[in-house]
mmCIF file of C-alpha atoms and ligand atoms in Angstrom:
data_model
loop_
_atom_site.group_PDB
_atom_site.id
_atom_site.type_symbol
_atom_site.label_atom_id
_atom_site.label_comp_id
_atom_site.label_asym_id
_atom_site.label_seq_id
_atom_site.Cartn_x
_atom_site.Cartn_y
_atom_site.Cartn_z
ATOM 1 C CA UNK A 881 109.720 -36.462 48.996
ATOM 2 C CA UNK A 882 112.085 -36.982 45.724
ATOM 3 C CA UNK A 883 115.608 -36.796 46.632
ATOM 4 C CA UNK A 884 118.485 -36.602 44.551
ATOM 5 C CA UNK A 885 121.754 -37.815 46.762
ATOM 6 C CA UNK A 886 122.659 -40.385 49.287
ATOM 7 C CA UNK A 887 122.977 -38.721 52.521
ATOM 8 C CA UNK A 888 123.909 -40.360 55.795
ATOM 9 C CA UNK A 889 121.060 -39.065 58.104
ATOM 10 C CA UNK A 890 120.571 -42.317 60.590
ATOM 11 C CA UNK A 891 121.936 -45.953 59.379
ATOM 12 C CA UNK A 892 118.474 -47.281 59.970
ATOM 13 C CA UNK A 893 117.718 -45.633 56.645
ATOM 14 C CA UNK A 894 120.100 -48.628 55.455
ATOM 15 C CA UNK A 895 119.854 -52.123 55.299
ATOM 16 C CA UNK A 896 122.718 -53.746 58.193
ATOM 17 C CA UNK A 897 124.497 -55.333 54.933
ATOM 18 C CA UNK A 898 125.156 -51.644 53.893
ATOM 19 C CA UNK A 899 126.639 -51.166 57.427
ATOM 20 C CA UNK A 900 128.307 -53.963 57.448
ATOM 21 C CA UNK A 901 129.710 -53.236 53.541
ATOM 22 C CA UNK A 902 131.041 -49.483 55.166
ATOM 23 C CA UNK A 903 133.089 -51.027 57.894
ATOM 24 C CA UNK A 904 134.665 -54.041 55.481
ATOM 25 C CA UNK A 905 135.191 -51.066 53.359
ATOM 26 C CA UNK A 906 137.016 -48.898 56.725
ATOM 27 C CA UNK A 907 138.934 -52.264 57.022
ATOM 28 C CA UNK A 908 140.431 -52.357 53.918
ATOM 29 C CA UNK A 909 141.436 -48.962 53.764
ATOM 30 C CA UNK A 910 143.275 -49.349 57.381
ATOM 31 C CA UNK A 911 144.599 -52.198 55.669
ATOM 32 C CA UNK A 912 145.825 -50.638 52.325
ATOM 33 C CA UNK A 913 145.595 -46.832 52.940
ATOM 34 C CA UNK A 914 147.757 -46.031 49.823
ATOM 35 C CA UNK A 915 145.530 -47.400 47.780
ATOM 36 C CA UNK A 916 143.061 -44.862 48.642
ATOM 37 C CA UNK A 917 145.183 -41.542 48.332
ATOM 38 C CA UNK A 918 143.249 -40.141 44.889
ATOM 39 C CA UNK A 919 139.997 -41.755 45.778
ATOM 40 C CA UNK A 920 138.295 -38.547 46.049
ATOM 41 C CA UNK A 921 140.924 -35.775 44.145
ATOM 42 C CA UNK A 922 139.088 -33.218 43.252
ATOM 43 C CA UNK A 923 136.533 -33.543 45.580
ATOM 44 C CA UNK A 924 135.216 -30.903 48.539
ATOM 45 C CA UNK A 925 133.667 -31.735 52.139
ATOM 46 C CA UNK A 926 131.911 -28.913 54.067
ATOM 47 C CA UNK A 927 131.716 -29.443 57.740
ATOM 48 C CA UNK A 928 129.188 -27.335 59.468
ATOM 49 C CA UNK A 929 129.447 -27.576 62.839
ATOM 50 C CA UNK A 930 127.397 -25.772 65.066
ATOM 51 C CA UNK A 931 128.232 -27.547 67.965
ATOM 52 C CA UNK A 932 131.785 -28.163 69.575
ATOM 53 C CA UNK A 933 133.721 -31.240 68.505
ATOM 54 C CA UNK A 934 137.362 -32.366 68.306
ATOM 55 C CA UNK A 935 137.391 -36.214 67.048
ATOM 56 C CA UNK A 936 134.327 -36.306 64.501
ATOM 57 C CA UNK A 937 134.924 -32.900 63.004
ATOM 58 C CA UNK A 938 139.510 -33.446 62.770
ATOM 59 C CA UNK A 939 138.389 -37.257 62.081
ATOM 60 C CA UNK A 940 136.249 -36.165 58.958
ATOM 61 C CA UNK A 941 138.725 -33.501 57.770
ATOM 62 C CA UNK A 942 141.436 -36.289 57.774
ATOM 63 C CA UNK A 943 139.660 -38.209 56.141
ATOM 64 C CA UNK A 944 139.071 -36.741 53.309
ATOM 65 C CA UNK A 945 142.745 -35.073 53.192
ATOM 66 C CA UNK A 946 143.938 -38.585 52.908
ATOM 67 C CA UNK A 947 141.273 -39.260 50.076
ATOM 68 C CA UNK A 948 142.989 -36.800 48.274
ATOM 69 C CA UNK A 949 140.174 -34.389 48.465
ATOM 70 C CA UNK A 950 140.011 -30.796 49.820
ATOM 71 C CA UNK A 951 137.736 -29.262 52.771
ATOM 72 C CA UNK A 952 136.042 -26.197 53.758
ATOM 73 C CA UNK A 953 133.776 -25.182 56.745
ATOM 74 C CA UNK A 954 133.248 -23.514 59.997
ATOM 75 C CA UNK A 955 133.004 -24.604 63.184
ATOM 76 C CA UNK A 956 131.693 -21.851 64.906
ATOM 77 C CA UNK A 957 128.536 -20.099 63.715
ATOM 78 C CA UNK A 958 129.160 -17.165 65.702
ATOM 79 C CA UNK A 959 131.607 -16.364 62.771
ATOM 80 C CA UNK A 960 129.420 -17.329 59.914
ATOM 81 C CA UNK A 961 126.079 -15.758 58.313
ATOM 82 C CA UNK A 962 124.400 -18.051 60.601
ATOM 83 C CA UNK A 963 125.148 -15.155 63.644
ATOM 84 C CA UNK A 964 123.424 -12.697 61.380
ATOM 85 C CA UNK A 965 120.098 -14.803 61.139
ATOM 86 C CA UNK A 966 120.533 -16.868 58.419
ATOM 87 C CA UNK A 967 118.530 -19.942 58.948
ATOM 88 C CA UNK A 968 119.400 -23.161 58.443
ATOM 89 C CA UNK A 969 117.847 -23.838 54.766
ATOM 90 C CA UNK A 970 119.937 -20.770 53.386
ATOM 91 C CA UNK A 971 123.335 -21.852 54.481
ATOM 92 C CA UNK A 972 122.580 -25.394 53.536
ATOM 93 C CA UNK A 973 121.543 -24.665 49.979
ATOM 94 C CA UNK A 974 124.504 -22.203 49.502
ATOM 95 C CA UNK A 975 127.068 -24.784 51.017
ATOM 96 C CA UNK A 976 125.970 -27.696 49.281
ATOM 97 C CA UNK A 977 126.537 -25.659 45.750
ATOM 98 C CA UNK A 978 130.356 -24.895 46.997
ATOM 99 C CA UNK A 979 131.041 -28.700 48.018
ATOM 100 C CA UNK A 980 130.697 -32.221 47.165
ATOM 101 C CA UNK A 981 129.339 -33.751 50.278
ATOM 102 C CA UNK A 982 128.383 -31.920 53.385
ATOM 103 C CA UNK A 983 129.021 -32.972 57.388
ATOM 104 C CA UNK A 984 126.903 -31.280 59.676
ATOM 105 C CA UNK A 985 126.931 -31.488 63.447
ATOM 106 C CA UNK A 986 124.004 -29.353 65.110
ATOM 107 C CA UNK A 987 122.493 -28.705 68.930
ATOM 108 C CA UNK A 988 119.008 -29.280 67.490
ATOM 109 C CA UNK A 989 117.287 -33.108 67.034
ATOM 110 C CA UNK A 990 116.186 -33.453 63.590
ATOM 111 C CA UNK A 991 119.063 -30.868 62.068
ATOM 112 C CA UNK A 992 120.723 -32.937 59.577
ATOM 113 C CA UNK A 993 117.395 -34.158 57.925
ATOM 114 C CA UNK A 994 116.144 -30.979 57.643
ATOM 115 C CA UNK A 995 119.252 -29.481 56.222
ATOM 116 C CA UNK A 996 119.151 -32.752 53.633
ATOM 117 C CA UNK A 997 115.936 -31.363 52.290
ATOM 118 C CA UNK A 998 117.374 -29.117 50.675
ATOM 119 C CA UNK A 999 121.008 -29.901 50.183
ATOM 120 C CA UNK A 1000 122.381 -30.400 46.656
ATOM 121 C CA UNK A 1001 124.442 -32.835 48.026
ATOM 122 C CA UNK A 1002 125.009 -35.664 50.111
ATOM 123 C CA UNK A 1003 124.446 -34.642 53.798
ATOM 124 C CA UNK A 1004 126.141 -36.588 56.762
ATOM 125 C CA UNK A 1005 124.661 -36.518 60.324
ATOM 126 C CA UNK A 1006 127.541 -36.024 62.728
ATOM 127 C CA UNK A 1007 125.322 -35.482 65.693
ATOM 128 C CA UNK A 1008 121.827 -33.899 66.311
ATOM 129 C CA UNK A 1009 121.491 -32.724 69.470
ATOM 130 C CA UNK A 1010 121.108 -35.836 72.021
ATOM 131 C CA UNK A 1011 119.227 -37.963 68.975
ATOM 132 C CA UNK A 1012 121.353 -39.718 66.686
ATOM 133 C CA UNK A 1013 125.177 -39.857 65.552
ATOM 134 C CA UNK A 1014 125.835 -42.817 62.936
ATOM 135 C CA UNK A 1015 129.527 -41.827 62.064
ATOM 136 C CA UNK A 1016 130.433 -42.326 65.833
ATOM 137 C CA UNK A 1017 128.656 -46.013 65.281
ATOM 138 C CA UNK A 1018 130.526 -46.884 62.188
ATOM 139 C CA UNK A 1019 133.498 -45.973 64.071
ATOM 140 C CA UNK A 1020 132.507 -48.324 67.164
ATOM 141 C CA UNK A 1021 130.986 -50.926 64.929
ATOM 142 C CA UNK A 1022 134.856 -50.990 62.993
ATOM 143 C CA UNK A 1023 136.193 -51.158 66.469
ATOM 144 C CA UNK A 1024 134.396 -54.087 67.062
ATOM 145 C CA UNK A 1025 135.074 -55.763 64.106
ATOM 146 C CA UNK A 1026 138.746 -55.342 64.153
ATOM 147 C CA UNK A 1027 138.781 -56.024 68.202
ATOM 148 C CA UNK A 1028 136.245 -58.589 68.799
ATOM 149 C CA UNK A 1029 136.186 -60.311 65.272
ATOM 150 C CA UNK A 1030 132.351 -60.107 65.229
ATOM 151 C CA UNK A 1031 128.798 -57.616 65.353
ATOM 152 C CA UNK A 1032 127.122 -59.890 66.716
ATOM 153 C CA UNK A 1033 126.572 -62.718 69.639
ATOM 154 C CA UNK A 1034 128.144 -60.103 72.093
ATOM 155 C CA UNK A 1035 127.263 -58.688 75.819
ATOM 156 C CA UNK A 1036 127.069 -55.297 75.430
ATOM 157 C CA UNK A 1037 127.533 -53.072 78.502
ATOM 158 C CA UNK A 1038 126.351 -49.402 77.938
ATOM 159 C CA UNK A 1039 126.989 -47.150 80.677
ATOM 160 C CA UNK A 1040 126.306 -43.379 81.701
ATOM 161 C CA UNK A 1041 123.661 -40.613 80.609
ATOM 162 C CA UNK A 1042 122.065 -43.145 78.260
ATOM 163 C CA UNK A 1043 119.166 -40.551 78.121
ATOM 164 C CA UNK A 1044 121.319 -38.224 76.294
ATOM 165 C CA UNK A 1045 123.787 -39.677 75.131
ATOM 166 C CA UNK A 1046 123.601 -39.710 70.989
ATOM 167 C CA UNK A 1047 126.419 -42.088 70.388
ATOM 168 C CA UNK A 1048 124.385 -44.671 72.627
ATOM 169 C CA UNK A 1049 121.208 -44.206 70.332
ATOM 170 C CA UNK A 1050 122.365 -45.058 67.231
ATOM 171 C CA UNK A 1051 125.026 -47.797 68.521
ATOM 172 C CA UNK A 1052 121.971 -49.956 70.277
ATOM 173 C CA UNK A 1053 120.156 -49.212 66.775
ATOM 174 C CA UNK A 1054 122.706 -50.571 64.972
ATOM 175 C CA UNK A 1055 123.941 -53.604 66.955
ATOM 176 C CA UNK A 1056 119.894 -54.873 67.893
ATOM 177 C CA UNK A 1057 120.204 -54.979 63.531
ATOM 178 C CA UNK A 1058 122.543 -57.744 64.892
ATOM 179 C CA UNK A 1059 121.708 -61.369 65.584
ATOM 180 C CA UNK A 1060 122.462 -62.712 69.829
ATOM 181 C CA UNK A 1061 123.743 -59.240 70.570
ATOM 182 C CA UNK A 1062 122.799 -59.159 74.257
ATOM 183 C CA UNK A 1063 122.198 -55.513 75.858
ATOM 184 C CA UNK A 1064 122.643 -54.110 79.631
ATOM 185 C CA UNK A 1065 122.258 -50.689 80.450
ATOM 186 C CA UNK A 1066 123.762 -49.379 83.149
ATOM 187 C CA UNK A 1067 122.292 -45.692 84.173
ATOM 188 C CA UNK A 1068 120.317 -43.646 86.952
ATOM 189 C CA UNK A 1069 116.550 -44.149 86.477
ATOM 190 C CA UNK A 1070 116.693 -40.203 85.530
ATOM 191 C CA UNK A 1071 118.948 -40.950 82.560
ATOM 192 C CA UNK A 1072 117.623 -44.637 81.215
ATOM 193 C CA UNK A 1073 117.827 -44.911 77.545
ATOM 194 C CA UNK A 1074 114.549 -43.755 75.507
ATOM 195 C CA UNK A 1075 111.591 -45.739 75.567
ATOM 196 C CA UNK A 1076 111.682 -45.656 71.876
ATOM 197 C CA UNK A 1077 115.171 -47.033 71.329
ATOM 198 C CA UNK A 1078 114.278 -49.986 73.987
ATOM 199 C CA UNK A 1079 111.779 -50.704 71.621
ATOM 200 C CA UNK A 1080 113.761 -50.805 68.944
ATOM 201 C CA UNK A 1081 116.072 -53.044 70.362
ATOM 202 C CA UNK A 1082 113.327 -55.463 70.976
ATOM 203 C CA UNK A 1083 111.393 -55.209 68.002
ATOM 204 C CA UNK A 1084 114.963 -56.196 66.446
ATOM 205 C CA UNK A 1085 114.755 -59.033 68.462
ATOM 206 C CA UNK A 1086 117.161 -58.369 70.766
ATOM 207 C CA UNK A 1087 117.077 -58.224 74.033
ATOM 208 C CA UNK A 1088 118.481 -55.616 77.196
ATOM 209 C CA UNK A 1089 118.216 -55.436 80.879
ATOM 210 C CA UNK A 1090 118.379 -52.654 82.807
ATOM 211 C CA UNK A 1091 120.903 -52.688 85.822
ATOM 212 C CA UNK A 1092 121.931 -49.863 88.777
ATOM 213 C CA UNK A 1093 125.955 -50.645 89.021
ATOM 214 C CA UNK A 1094 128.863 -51.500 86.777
ATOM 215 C CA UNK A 1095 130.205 -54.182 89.218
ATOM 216 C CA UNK A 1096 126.877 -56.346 89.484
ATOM 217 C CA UNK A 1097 127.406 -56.821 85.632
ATOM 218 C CA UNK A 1098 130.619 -56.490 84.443
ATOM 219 C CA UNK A 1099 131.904 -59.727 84.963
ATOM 220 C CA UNK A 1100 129.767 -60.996 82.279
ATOM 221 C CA UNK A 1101 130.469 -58.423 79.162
ATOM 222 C CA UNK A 1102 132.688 -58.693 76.300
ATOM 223 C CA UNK A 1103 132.385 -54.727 75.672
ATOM 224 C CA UNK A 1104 131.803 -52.238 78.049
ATOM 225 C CA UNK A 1105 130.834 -48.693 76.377
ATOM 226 C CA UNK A 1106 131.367 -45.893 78.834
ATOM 227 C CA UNK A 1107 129.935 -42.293 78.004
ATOM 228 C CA UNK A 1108 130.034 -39.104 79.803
ATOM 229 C CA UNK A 1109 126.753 -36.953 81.664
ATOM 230 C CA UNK A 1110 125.893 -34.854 79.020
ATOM 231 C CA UNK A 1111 126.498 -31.670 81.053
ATOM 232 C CA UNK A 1112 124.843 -29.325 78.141
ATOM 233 C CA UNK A 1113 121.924 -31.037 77.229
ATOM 234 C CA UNK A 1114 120.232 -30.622 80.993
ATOM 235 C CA UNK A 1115 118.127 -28.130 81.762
ATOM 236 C CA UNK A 1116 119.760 -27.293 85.510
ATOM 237 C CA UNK A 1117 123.081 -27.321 86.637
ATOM 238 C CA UNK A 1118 121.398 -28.726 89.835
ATOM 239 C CA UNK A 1119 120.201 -31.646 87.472
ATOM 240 C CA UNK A 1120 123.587 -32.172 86.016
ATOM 241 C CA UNK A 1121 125.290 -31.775 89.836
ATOM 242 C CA UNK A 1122 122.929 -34.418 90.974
ATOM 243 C CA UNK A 1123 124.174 -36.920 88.063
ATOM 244 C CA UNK A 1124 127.965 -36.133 87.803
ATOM 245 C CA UNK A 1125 130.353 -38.701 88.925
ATOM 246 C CA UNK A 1126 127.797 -41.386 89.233
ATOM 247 C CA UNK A 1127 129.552 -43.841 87.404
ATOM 248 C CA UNK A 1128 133.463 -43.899 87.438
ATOM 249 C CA UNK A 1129 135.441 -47.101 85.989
ATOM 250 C CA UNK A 1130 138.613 -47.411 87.834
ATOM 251 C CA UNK A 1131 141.298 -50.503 88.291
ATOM 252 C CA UNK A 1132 139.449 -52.088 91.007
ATOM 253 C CA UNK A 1133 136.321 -52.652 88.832
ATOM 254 C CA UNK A 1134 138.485 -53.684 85.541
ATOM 255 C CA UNK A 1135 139.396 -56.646 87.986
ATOM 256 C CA UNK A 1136 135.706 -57.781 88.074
ATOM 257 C CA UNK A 1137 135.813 -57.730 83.992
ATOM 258 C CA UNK A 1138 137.125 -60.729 81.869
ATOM 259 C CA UNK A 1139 140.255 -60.821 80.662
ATOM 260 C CA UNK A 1140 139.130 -60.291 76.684
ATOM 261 C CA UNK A 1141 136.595 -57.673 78.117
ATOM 262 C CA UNK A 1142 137.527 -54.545 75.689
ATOM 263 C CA UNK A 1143 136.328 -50.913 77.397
ATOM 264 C CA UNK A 1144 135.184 -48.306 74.762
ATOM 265 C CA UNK A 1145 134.536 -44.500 74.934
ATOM 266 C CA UNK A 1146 133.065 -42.034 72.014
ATOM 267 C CA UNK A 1147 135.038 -39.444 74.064
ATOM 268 C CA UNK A 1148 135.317 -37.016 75.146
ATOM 269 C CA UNK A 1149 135.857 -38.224 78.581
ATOM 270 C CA UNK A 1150 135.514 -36.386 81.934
ATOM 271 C CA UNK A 1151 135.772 -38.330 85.006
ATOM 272 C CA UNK A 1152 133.714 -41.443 84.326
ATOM 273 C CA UNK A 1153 136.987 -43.627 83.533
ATOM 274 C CA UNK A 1154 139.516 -43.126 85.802
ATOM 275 C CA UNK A 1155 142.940 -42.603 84.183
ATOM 276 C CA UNK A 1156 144.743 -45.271 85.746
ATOM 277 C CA UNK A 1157 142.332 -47.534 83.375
ATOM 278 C CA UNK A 1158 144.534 -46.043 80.043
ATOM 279 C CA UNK A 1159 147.453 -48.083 80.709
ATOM 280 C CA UNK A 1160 144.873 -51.133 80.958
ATOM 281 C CA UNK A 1161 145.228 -53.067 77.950
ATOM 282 C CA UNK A 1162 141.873 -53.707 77.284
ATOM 283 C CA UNK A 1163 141.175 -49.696 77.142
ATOM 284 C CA UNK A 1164 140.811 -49.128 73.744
ATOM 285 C CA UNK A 1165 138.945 -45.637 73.339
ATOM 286 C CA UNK A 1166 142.268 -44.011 71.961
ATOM 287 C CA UNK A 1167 142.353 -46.784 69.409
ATOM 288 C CA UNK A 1168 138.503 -46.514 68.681
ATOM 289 C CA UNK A 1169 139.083 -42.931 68.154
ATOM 290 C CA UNK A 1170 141.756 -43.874 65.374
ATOM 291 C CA UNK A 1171 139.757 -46.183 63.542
ATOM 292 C CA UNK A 1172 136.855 -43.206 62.845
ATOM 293 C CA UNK A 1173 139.291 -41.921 60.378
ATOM 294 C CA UNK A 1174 139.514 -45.197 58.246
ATOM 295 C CA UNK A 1175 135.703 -45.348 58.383
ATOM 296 C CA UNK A 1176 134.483 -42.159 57.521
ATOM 297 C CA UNK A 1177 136.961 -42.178 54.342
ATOM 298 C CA UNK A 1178 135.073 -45.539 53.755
ATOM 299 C CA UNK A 1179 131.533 -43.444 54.075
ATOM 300 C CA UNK A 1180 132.380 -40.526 52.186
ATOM 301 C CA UNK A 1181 133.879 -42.386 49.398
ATOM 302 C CA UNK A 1182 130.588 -44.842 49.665
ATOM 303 C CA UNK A 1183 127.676 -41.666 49.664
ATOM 304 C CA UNK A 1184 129.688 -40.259 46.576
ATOM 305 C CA UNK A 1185 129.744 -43.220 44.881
ATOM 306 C CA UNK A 1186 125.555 -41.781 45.103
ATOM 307 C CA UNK A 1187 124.084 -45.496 44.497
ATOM 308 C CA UNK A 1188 121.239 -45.564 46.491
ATOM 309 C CA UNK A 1189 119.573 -41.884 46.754
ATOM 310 C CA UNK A 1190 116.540 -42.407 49.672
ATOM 311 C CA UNK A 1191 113.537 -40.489 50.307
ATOM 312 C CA UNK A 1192 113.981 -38.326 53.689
ATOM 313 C CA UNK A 1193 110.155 -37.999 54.313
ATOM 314 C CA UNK A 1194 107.806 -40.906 54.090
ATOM 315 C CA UNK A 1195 104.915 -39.793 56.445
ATOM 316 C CA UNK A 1196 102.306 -37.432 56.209
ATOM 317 C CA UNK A 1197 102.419 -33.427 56.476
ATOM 318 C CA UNK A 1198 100.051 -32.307 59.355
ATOM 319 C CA UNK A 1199 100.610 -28.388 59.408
ATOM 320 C CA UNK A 1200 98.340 -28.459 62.502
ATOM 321 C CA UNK A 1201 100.407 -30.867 65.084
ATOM 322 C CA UNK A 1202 103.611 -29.135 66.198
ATOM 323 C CA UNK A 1203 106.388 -31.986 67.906
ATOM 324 C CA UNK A 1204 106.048 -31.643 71.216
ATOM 325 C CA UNK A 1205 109.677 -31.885 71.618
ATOM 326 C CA UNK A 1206 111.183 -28.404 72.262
ATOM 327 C CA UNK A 1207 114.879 -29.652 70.882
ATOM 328 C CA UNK A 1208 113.056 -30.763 68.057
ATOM 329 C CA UNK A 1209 114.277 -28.953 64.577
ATOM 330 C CA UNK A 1210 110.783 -28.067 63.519
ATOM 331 C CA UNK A 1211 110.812 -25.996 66.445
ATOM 332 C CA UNK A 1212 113.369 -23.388 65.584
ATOM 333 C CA UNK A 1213 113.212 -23.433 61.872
ATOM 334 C CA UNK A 1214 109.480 -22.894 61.336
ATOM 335 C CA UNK A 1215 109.244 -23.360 57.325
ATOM 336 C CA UNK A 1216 110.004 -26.827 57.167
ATOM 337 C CA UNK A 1217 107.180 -29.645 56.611
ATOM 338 C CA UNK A 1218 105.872 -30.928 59.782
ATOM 339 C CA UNK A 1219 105.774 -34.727 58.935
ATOM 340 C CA UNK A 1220 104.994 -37.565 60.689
ATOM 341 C CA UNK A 1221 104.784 -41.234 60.473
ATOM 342 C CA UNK A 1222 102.564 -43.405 62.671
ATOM 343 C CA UNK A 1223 103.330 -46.243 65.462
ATOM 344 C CA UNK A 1224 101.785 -48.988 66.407
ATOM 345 C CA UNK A 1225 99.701 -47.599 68.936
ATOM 346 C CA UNK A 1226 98.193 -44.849 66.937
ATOM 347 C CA UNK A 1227 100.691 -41.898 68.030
ATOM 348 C CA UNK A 1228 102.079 -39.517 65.638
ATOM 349 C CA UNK A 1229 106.368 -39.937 65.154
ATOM 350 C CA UNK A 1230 107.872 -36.852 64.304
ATOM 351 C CA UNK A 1231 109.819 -37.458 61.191
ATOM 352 C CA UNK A 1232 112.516 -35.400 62.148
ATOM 353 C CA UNK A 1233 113.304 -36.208 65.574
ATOM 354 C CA UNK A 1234 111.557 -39.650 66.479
ATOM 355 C CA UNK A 1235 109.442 -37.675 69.377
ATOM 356 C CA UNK A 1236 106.094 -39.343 69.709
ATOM 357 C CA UNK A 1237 102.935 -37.445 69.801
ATOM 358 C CA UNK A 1238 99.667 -38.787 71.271
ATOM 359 C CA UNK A 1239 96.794 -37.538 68.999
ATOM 360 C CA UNK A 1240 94.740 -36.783 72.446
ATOM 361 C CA UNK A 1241 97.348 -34.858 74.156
HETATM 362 C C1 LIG B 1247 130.348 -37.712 71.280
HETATM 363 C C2 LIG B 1247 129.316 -36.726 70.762
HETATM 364 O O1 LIG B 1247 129.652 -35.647 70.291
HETATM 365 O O2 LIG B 1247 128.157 -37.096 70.851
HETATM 366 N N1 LIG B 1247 131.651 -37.440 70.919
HETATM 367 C C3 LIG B 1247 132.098 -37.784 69.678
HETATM 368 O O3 LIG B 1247 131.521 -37.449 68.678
HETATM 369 N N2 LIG B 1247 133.158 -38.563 69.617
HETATM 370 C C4 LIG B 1247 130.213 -38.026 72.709
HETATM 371 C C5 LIG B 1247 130.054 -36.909 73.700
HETATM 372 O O4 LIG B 1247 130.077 -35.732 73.373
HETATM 373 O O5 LIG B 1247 129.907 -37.260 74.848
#
């Protein structure tokens, strides 16, 4: 499908030296901030957020305040048109003709493509549902490169509801991109990562191992990425109740770690690090947090620039196969084009939400 603009929809749409150009870019900016401050003057960023958020939706507004641009938005559609019925191709289209560049956070998989379809402007995905959030893994991948001094050749620790956890998705995307980068994921059997992002780590070349307890591994990481149960995206609070507190980092664990070991969260936290770790100085979520400003000023500035527009469907359009996945955006907003591409083993991948779809199911 033509398209027009440069949106941000999952960094897989970009090759890693793109990634990799984004963060030097979020360096230099933390670097020399006031040579930024007109960068984008004149300039307006929507945020549509349809979900709750503190860091990526304040992160983004900074952002562009200190690019010397302006901002508009909501950030609860129970105050927009969007409470009266309006669906999500209307408010889209009628946004993107206000501003320059639109962020969008949603509770369905699949939102921010679909709202890119018709955008007519850039559109950034700040989080779709449990899929994907690339702005969260520019912010850890500029954590890492400021912290660590490298992407790649590191143990990487990932620890929680890896099942629903967005930030985890992209972040093992992005990093298997990443030559020696060495992957353990620490999670219930109920909350393992998806099958299709193992396999993404391993078609990468990468490799991962899956493990039951922080202490049999962390000894041997140089990051440790900590991430809370994703209370909201179960479908019982039984469910939830039987995953909660599963996981908790506290002091006496940190003593297992190396000393260079750093500990990162995309926050918010609830219980899973205890608060004694804070004054630890290899915590650095409140730091990581910090560093999402200088990086998203460094992506809006960079899908502006509008260098490389990118299709945003490559498959085929099968009106008769519906995604099986009921979070899936194609679910809720019933005009868009149901497109899929096709694995390896024959199955249909929904284009939207990366669901796969046996043909004989
Ligand atoms: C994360 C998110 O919204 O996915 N938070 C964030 O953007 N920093 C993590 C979470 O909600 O657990």
């Amino acid at each position: 499908m033509e398209n027009k603009f440069q949106h941000l929809i999952d960094l897989d749409d970009y090759p890693i030296e793109w990634v990799k150009k984004v963060v030097e870019l979020g360096h230099d900016i933390k670097e020399h901030p006031t040579r930024y401050i007109q960068a984008c003057s004149g300039k307006i960023m929507a945020t549509l957020f349809y979900e709750p958020s503190t860091r990526t939706q304040m992160s983004f507004q900074t952002a562009m305040i200190r690019l010397g641009g302006s901002i508009i938005g909501f950030d609860n559609p129970a105050t927009s048109s969007v409470s009266k019925g309006e669906n999500l191709k209307d408010t889209t289209k009628i946004v993107s003709n206000y501003a320059d560049i639109l962020i969008m956070r949603h509770t369905q998989e699949g939102a921010a493509k679909a709202a890119a379809l018709t955008a007519d402007c850039p559109v950034v995905n700040a989080g779709d549902g449990g899929h994907l959030h690339p702005t969260q893994t520019l912010t850890d991948l500029l954590t890492l490169h400021e912290e660590k001094g490298r992407l790649d050749n590191l143990k990487i620790g990932l620890c929680g509801d890896l099942l629903n956890g967005r930030t985890v998705h992209s972040l093992c995307k992005a990093l298997s991109n990443l030559e020696g980068n060495i992957f353990y994921l620490i999670s219930t059997p109920e909350l393992r990562l998806p099958a299709y992002v193992r396999d993404i780590i391993t078609s990468n070349g990468c490799t991962y191992k899956e493990v039951n307890t922080i202490e049999e591994i962390i000894g041997e990481l140089d990051m440790l990425y900590m991430t809370r149960i994703q209370r909201e995206r179960f479908a019982s609070e039984a469910e939830y109740y039987s995953q909660k507190d599963t996981y908790i980092l506290d002091k006496a664990k940190m003593q297992l770690a190396n000393k260079d070991m750093i500990v990162m969260h995309p926050l918010p936290r609830v219980d899973e690090i205890a608060v004694e770790v804070d004054d630890d100085e290899r915590a650095l979520y409140f730091k990581q947090a910090s560093y999402g400003v200088f990086v998203r000023m460094a992506l809006i500035m960079t899908l502006l620039d509008n260098k490389e527009p990118k299709s945003l469907l490559c498959g085929e359009t099968h009106k008769g196969i519906t995604c099986h996945n009921a979070k899936c955006i194609t679910r809720s907003e019933l005009y868009l084009p149901k497109s899929f591409t096709k694995d390896s083993d024959g199955n249909y991948v929904c284009e939207y939400c990366d669901a796969r779809i046996n043909p004989a199911d």
